[in-house]
Coordinates of C-alpha atoms and ligand atoms in Angstrom, one line a residue:
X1 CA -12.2 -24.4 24.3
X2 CA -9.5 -21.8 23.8
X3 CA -10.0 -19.7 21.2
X4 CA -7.5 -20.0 17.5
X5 CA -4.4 -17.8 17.6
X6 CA -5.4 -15.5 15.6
X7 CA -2.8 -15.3 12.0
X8 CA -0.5 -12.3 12.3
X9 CA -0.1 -10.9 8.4
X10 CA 3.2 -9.2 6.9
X11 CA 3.9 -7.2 3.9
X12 CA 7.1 -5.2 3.7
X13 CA 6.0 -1.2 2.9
X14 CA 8.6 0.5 0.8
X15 CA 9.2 2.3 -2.3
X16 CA 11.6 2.5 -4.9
X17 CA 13.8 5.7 -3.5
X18 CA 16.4 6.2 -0.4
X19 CA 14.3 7.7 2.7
X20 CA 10.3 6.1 2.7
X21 CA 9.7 6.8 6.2
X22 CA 12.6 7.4 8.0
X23 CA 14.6 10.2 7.2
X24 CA 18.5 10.6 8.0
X25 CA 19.2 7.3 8.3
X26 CA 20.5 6.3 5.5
X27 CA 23.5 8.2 6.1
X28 CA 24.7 5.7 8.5
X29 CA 27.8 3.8 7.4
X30 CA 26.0 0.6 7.6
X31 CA 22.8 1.4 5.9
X32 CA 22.3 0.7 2.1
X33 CA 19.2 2.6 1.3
X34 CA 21.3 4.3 -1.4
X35 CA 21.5 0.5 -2.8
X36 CA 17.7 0.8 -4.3
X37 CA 19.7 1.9 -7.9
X38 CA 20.5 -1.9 -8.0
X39 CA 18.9 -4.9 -9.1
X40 CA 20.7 -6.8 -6.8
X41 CA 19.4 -5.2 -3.3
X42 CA 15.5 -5.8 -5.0
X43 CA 16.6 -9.1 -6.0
X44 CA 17.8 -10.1 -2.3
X45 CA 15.5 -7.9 -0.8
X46 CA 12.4 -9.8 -2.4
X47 CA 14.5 -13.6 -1.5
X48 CA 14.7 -12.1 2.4
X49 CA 10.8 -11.5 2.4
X50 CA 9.9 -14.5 0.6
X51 CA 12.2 -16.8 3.1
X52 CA 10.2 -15.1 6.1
X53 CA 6.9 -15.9 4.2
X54 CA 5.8 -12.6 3.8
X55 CA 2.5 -11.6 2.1
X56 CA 4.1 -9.3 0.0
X57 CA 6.0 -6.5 -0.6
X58 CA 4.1 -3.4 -1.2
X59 CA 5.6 -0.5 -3.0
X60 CA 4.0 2.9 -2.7
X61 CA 4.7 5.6 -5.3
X62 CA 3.7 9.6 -5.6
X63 CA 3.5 11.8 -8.6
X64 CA 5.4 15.0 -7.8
X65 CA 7.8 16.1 -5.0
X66 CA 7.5 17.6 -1.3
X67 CA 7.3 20.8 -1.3
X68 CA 4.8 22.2 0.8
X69 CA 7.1 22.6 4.0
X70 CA 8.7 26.2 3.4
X71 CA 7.0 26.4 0.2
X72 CA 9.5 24.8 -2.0
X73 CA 11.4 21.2 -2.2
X74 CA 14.4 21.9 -1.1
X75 CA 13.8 20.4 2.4
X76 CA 13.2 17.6 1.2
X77 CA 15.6 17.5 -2.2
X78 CA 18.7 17.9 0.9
X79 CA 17.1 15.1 2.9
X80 CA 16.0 12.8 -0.1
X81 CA 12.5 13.0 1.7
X82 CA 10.6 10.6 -1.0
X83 CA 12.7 12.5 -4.1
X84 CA 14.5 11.0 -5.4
X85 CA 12.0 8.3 -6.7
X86 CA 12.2 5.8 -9.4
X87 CA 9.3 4.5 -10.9
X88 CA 7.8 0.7 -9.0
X89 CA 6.5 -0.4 -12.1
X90 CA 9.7 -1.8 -14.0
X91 CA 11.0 -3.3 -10.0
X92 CA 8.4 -6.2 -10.2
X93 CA 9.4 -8.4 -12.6
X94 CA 13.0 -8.4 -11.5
X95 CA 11.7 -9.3 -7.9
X96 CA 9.0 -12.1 -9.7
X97 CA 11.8 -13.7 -11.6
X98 CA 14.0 -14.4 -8.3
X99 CA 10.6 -15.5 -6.2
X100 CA 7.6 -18.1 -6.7
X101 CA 5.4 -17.2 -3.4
X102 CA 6.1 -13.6 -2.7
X103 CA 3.3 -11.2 -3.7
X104 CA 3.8 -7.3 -5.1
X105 CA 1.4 -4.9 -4.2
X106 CA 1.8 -1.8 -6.5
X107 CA 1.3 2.0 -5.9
X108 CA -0.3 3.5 -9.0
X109 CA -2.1 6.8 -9.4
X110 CA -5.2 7.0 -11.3
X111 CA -4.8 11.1 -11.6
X112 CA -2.6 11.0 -15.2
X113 CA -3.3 8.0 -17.7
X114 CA -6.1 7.0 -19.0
X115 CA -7.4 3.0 -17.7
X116 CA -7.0 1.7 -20.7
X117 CA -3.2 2.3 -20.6
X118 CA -3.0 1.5 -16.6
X119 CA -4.9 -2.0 -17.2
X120 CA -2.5 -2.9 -19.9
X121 CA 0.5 -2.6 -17.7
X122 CA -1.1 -4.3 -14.6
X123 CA -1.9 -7.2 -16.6
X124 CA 1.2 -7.9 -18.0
X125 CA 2.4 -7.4 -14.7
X126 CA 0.4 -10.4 -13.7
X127 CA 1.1 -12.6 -16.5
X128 CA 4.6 -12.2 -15.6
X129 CA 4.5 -12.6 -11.9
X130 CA 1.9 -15.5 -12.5
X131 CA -0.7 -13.7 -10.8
X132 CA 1.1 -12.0 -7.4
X133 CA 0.5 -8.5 -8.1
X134 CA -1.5 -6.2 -6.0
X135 CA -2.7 -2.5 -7.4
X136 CA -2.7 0.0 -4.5
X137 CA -5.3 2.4 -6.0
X138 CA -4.3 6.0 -4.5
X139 CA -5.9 9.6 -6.2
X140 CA -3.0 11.7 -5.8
X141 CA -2.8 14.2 -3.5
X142 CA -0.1 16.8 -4.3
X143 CA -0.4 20.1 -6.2
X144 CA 3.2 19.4 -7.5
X145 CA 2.2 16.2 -9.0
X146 CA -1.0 18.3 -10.9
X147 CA 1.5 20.8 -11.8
X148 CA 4.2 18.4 -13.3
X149 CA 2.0 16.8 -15.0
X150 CA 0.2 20.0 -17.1
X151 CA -3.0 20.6 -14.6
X152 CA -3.5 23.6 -13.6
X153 CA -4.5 22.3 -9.8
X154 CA -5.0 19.2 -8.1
X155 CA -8.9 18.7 -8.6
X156 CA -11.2 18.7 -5.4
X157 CA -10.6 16.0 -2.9
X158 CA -14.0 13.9 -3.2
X159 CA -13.9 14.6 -6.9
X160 CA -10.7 12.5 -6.9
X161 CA -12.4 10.1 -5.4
X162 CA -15.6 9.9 -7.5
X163 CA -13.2 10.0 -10.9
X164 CA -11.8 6.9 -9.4
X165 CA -14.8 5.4 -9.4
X166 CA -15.6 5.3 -12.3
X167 CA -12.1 4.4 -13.3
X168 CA -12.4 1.6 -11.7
X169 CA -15.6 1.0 -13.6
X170 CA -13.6 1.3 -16.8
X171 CA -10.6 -1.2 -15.6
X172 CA -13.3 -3.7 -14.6
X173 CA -15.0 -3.8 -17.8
X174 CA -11.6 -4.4 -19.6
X175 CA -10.3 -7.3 -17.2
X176 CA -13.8 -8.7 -16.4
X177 CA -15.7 -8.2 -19.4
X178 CA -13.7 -7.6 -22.4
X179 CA -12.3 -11.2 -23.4
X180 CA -14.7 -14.2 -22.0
X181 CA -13.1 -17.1 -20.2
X182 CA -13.1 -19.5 -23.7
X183 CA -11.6 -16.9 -25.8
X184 CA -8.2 -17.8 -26.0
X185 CA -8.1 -21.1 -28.1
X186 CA -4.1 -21.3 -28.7
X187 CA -4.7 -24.0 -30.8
X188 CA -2.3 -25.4 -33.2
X189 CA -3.8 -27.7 -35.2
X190 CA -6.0 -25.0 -36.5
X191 CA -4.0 -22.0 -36.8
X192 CA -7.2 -20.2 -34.0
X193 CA -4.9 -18.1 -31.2
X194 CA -8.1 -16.6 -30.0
X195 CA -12.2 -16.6 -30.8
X196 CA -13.1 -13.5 -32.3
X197 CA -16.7 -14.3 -31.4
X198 CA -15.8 -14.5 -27.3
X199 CA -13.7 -11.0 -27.5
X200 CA -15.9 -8.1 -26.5
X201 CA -15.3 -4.4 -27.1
X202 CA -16.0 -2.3 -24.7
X203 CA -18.0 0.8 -24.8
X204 CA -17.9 3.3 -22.2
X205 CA -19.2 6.5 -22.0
X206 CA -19.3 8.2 -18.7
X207 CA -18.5 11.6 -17.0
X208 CA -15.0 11.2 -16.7
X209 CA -14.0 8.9 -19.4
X210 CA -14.9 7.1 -22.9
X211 CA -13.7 4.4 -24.9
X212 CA -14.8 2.4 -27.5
X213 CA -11.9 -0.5 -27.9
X214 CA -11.2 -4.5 -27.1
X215 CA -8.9 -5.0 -24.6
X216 CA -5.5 -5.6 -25.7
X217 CA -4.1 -8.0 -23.2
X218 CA -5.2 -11.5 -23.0
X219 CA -6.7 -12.4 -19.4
X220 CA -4.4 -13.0 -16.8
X221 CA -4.3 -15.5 -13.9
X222 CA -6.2 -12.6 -11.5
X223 CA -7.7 -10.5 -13.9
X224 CA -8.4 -8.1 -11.9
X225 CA -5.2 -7.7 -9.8
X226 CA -5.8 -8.1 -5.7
X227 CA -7.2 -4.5 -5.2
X228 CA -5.6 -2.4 -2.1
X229 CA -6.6 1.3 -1.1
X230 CA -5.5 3.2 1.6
X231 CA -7.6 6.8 1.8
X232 CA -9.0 7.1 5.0
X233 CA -11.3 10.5 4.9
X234 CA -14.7 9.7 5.2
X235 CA -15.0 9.5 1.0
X236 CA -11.8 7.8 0.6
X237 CA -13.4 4.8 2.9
X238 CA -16.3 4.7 0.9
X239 CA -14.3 4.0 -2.0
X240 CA -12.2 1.7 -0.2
X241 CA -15.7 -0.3 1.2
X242 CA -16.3 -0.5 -2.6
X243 CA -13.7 -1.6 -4.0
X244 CA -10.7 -2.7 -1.6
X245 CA -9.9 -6.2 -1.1
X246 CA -6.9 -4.9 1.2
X247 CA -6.6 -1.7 3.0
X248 CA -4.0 0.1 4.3
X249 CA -4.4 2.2 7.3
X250 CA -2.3 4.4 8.9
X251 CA -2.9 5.9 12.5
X252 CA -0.4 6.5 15.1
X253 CA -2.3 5.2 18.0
X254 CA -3.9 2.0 19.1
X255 CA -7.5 3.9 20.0
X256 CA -7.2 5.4 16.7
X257 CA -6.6 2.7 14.8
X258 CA -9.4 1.0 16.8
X259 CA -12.1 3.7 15.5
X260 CA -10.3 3.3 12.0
X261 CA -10.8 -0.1 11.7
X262 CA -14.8 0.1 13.0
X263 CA -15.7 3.1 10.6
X264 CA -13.9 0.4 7.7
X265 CA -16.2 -2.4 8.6
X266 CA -19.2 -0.4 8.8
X267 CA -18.6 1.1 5.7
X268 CA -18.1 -2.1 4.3
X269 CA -21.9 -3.6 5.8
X270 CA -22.9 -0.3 4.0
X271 CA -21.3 -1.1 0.7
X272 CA -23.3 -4.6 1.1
X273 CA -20.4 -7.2 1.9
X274 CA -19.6 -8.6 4.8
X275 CA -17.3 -6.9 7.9
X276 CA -14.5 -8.9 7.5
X277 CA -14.3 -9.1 3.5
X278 CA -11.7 -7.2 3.4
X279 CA -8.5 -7.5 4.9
X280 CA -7.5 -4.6 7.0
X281 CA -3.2 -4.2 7.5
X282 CA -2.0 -1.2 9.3
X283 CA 1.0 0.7 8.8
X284 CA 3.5 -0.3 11.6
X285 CA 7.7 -0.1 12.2
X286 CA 9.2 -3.2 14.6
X287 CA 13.1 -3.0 15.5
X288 CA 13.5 -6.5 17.1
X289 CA 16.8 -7.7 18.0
X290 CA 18.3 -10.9 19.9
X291 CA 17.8 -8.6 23.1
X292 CA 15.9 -6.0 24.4
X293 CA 19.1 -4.0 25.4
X294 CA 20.4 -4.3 21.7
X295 CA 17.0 -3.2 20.5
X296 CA 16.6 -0.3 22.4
X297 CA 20.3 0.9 21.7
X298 CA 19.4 0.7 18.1
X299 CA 16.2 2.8 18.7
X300 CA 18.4 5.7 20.2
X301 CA 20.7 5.6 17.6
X302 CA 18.0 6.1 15.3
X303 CA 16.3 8.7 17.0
X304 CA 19.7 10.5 17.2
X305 CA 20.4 10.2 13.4
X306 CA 16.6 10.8 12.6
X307 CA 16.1 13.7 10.2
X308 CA 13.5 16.4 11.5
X309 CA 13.6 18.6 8.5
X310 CA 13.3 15.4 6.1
X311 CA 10.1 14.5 8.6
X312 CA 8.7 17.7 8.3
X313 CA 9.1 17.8 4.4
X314 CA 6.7 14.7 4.7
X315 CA 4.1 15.7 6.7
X316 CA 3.8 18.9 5.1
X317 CA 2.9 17.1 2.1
X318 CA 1.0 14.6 3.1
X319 CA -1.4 17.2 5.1
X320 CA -1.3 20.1 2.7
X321 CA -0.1 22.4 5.7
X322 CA 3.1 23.8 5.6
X323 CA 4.8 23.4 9.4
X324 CA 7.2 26.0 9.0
X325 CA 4.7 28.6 9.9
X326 CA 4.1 26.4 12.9
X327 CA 5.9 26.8 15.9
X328 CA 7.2 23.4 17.1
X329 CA 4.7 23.6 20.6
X330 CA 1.7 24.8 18.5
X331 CA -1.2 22.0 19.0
X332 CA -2.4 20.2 15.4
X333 CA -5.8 20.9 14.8
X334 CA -7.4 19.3 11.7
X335 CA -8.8 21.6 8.9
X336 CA -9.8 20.0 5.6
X337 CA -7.6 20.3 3.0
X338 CA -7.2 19.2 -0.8
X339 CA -4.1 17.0 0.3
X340 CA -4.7 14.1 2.2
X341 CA -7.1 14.3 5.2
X342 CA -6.7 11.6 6.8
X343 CA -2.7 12.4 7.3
X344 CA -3.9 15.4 9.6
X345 CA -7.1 13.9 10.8
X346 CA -4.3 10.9 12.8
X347 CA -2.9 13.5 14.5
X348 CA -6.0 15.3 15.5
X349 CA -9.2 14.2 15.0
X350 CA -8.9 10.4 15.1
X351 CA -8.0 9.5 18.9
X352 CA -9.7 12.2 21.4
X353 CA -7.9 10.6 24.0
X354 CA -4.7 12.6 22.4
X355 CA -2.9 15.7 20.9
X356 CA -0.3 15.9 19.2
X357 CA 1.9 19.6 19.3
X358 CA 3.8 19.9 15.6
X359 CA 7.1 18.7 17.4
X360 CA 5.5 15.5 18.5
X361 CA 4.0 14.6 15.5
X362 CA 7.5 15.4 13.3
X363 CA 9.0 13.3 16.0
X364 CA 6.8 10.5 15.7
X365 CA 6.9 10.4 11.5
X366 CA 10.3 10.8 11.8
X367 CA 10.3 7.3 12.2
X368 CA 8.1 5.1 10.9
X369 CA 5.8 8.2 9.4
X370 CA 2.3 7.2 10.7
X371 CA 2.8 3.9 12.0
X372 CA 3.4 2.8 15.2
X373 CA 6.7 1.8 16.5
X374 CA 7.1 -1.6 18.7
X375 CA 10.6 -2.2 20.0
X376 CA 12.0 -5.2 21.4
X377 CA 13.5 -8.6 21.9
X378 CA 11.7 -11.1 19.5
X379 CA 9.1 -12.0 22.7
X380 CA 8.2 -9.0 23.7
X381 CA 7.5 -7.9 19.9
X382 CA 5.7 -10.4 19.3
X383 CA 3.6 -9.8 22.8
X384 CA 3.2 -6.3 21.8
X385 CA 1.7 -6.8 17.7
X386 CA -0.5 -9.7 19.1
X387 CA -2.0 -7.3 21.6
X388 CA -2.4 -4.4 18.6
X389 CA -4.5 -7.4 16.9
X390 CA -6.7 -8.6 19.5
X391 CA -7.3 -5.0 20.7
X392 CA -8.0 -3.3 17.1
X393 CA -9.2 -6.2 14.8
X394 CA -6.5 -5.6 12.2
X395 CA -5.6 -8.6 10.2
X396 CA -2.0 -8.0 10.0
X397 CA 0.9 -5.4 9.2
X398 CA 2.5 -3.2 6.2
X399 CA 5.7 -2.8 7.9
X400 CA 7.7 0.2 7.2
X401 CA 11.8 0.0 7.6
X402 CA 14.3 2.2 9.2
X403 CA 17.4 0.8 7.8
X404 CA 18.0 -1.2 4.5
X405 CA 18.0 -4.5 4.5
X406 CA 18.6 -4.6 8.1
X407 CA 14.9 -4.0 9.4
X408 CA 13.5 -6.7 7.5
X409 CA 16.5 -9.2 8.0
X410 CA 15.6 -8.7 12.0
X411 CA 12.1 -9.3 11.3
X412 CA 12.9 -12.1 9.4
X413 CA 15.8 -13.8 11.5
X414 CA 14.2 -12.8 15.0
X415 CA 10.5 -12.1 15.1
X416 CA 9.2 -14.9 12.4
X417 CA 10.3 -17.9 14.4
X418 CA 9.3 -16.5 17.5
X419 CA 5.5 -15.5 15.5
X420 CA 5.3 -19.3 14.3
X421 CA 6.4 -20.8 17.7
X422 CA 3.2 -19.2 19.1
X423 CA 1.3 -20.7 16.4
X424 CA 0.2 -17.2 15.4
X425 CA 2.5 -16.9 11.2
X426 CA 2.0 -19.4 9.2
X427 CA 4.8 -21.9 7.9
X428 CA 4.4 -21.9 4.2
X429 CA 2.8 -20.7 1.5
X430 CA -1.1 -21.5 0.7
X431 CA -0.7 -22.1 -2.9
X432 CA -2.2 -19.8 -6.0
X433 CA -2.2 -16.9 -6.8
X434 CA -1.6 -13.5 -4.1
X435 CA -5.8 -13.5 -4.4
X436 CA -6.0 -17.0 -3.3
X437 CA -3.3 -17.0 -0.6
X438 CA -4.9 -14.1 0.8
X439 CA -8.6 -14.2 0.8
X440 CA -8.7 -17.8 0.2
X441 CA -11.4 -17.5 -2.4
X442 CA -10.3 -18.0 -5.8
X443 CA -8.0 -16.2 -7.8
X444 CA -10.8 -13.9 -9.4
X445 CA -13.1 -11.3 -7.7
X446 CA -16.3 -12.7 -6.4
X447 CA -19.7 -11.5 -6.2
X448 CA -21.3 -9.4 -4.3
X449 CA -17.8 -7.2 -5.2
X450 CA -18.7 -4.5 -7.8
X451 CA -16.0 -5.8 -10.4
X452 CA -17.2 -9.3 -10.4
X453 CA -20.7 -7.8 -11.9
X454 CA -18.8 -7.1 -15.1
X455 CA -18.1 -10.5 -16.0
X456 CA -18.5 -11.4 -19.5
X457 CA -21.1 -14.6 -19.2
X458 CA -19.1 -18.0 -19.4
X459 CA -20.4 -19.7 -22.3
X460 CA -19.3 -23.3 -21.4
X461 CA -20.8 -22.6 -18.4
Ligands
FMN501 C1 -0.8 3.9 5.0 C2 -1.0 4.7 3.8 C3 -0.2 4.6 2.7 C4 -0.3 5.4 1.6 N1 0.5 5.3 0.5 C5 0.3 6.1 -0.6 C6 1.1 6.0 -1.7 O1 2.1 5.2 -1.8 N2 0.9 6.9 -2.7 C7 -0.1 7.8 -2.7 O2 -0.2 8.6 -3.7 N3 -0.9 7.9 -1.6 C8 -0.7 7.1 -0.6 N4 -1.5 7.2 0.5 C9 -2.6 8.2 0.4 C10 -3.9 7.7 0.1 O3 -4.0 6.8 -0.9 C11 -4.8 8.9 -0.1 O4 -4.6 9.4 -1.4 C12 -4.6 9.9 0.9 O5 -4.6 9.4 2.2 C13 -5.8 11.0 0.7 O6 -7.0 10.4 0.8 P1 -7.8 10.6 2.1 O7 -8.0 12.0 2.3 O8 -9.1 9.8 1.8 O9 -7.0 10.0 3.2 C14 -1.4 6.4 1.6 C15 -2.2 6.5 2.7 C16 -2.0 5.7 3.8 C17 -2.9 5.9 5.0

């Protein structure tokens, strides 16, 4: 019997600023990544993605600027290298008012605000999306960030990482535990909005944190929003085994991605669920066009336009190394650092079957940052990210853009149909909520996943 096509997965990968991932290119006439200061490309944006079915759009965020590379910003304040950048947050309910399917995964930092303040905003996010929001739980990993926000330092990398923990600990309790399923009554004829007897405070008093409070939100149609995390260190995939519904990895080749994608699904045996629990999407840039010949022309042009001080200004941050005391032939070799390690670790540790000199890695974020880049007509595309599943066991794609709207209009228009003619992208929508559509499970967390052990007990049963 021939075996199922396998489901190929999108989310779009952006954030709300001008350059993400690919530097100088929005000074082409025809690009409108300087449109993101208007409702109206987020509007259409999120219409585009939702017409081409995909999972959602996922919207990183960072606390702080770039300004490792030459020991300042101003690299990346000339190149707009992720600065400047709007808060995510307030995007979502625009894009949820214009949409009915489309999911919204959403970059925010435990590092600065106490969970009590965080879960309050995520719900109401998903009350007002009704239930399509994603939280992309990242630690933070630039000093600027610390220093903007009053701290001293950024605080020790694992640290981060077991803070987080018990963060999540706190959230859990507040979604899961805090209000029981019966509370809210909303009842009329007898005046009762909510029980008083089936609304729990919660008491917490841990290493990190402590609260003593009820929850302020009513429950939402997730509770706990679909839970995403992208560190990929060796304590950053513990976490993600954990707690991660979704996770995000980022490795610039396919051997690499390979060994990232086994280390996840061990470490998720190890955290007691099963392999394939969570969903694994990895970081990935496609420019597809009606012809190869176009697609290839377009790829030049970007590689001509491509910004290699704005790339640099990334990578500097994201690996805590700044590149200008590199010179460009110098060979990456990892180190640990308080920034991100697994940023350095994909261009050095993670595939031994390469190296990467400074000036190939700047080249390759340049576009794309740590994704792959597939380039194409709509067949060979699709040949090419079919391959990348079988070959890695990924589950599908957060692709990153190189020109506003245009990259996701092409995936869209060209590489969609051609996806669903293979039988390998679905056709519409599975119904519920973003947990529902994508683990098919409910639209709560389940047991054995940590959260679901906070559940306040179900009276009716
Ligand atoms: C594909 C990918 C996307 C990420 N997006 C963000 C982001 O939007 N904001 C952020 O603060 N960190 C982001 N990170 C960083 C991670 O959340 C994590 O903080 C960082 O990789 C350091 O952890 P690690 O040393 O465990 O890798 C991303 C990482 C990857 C691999």
């Amino acid at each position: 019997m021939p075996r199922p096509v396998r489901q190929i997965r999108f989310n779009a990968f952006m954030m709300n600023c001008v350059v993400h991932l690919a530097p100088g290119q929005w000074t082409a006439p025809e690009d409108n990544s300087v449109g993101y200061l208007d409702p109206d490309y987020w509007v259409a944006l999120a219409r585009k993605l939702e017409e081409g079915l995909f999972d959602s759009l996922f919207l990183g965020d960072i606390t702080g600027v770039y300004d490792v590379f030459g020991d300042g910003p101003d690299a990346a304040l000339r190149t707009a290298a992720q600065v400047p950048m709007n808060d995510p947050v307030p995007l979502i309910p625009l894009m949820a008012h214009a949409t009915r399917h489309l999911g919204f995964g959403v970059t925010v930092s435990v590092a600065y605000e106490p969970p009590y303040l965080l879960a309050r905003r995520l719900t109401t996010l998903d009350h007002l999306s009704g239930g399509r929001v994603a939280w992309n739980v990242v630690t933070s990993y630039l000093e600027s960030g610390a220093r903007s926000l009053g701290q001293r330092e950024l605080r020790a990398h694992d640290e981060r990482y077991d803070r987080a923990d018990e963060y999540l600990e706190v959230c859990y309790k507040l979604w899961e535990g805090s209000w029981e399923d019966g509370a809210v009554q909303r009842d009329r004829a007898s005046g009762v909005y909510a029980d008083p007897a089936r609304v729990h405070a919660v008491r917490h008093e841990g290493r990190y944190f402590s609260l003593d409070g009820i929850f302020q939100c009513e429950p939402s149609a997730q509770r706990t929003p679909l839970l995403f995390q992208a560190g990929g260190s060796a304590r950053g995939t513990r976490f993600a085994a954990r707690h991660a519904e979704c996770i995000f990895v980022g490795a610039p080749t396919r051997n690499g991605l390979r060994r990232s994608v086994q280390a996840l699904r061990d470490a998720l045996a190890e955290a007691g669920r099963a392999p394939d629990s969570a969903l694994l999407f990895a970081m990935f840039t496609v420019i597809v066009d009606e012809t190869a010949e176009k697609a290839q022309a377009r790829y030049a042009a970007y590689r001509e336009r491509a910004s290699y001080d704005g790339a640099l200004a990334l990578l500097s941050g994201w690996t805590g190394i700044d590149l200008s005391r590199y010179a460009p032939d110098d060979t990456l070799e990892y180190v640990d650092t308080k920034a991100g390690q697994s940023a350095l670790a994909s261009f050095s540790k993670l595939d031994p079957q390469r190296t990467w000199t400074v000036r190939d890695a700047v080249e390759f974020v340049a576009i794309g940052g740590r994704g792959p880049v597939v380039v194409g007509d709509p067949v060979q595309v699709a040949d090419e990210l079919q391959a990348w599943m079988e070959d890695t066991g990924i589950d599908g794609f957060n692709l990153a853009w190189v020109e506003s709207p245009r990259t996701f209009h092409d995936v869209v228009d060209f590489l969609v149909p051609e996806l669903q003619r293979r039988g390998a992208y679905k056709t519409a929508y599975a119904p519920g909520t973003l947990r529902d559509k994508l683990l098919g499970n409910g639209p709560r967390l389940q047991p054995p996943h940590v959260g679901a052990g906070f559940r306040a007990p179900d009276r009716d049963g």
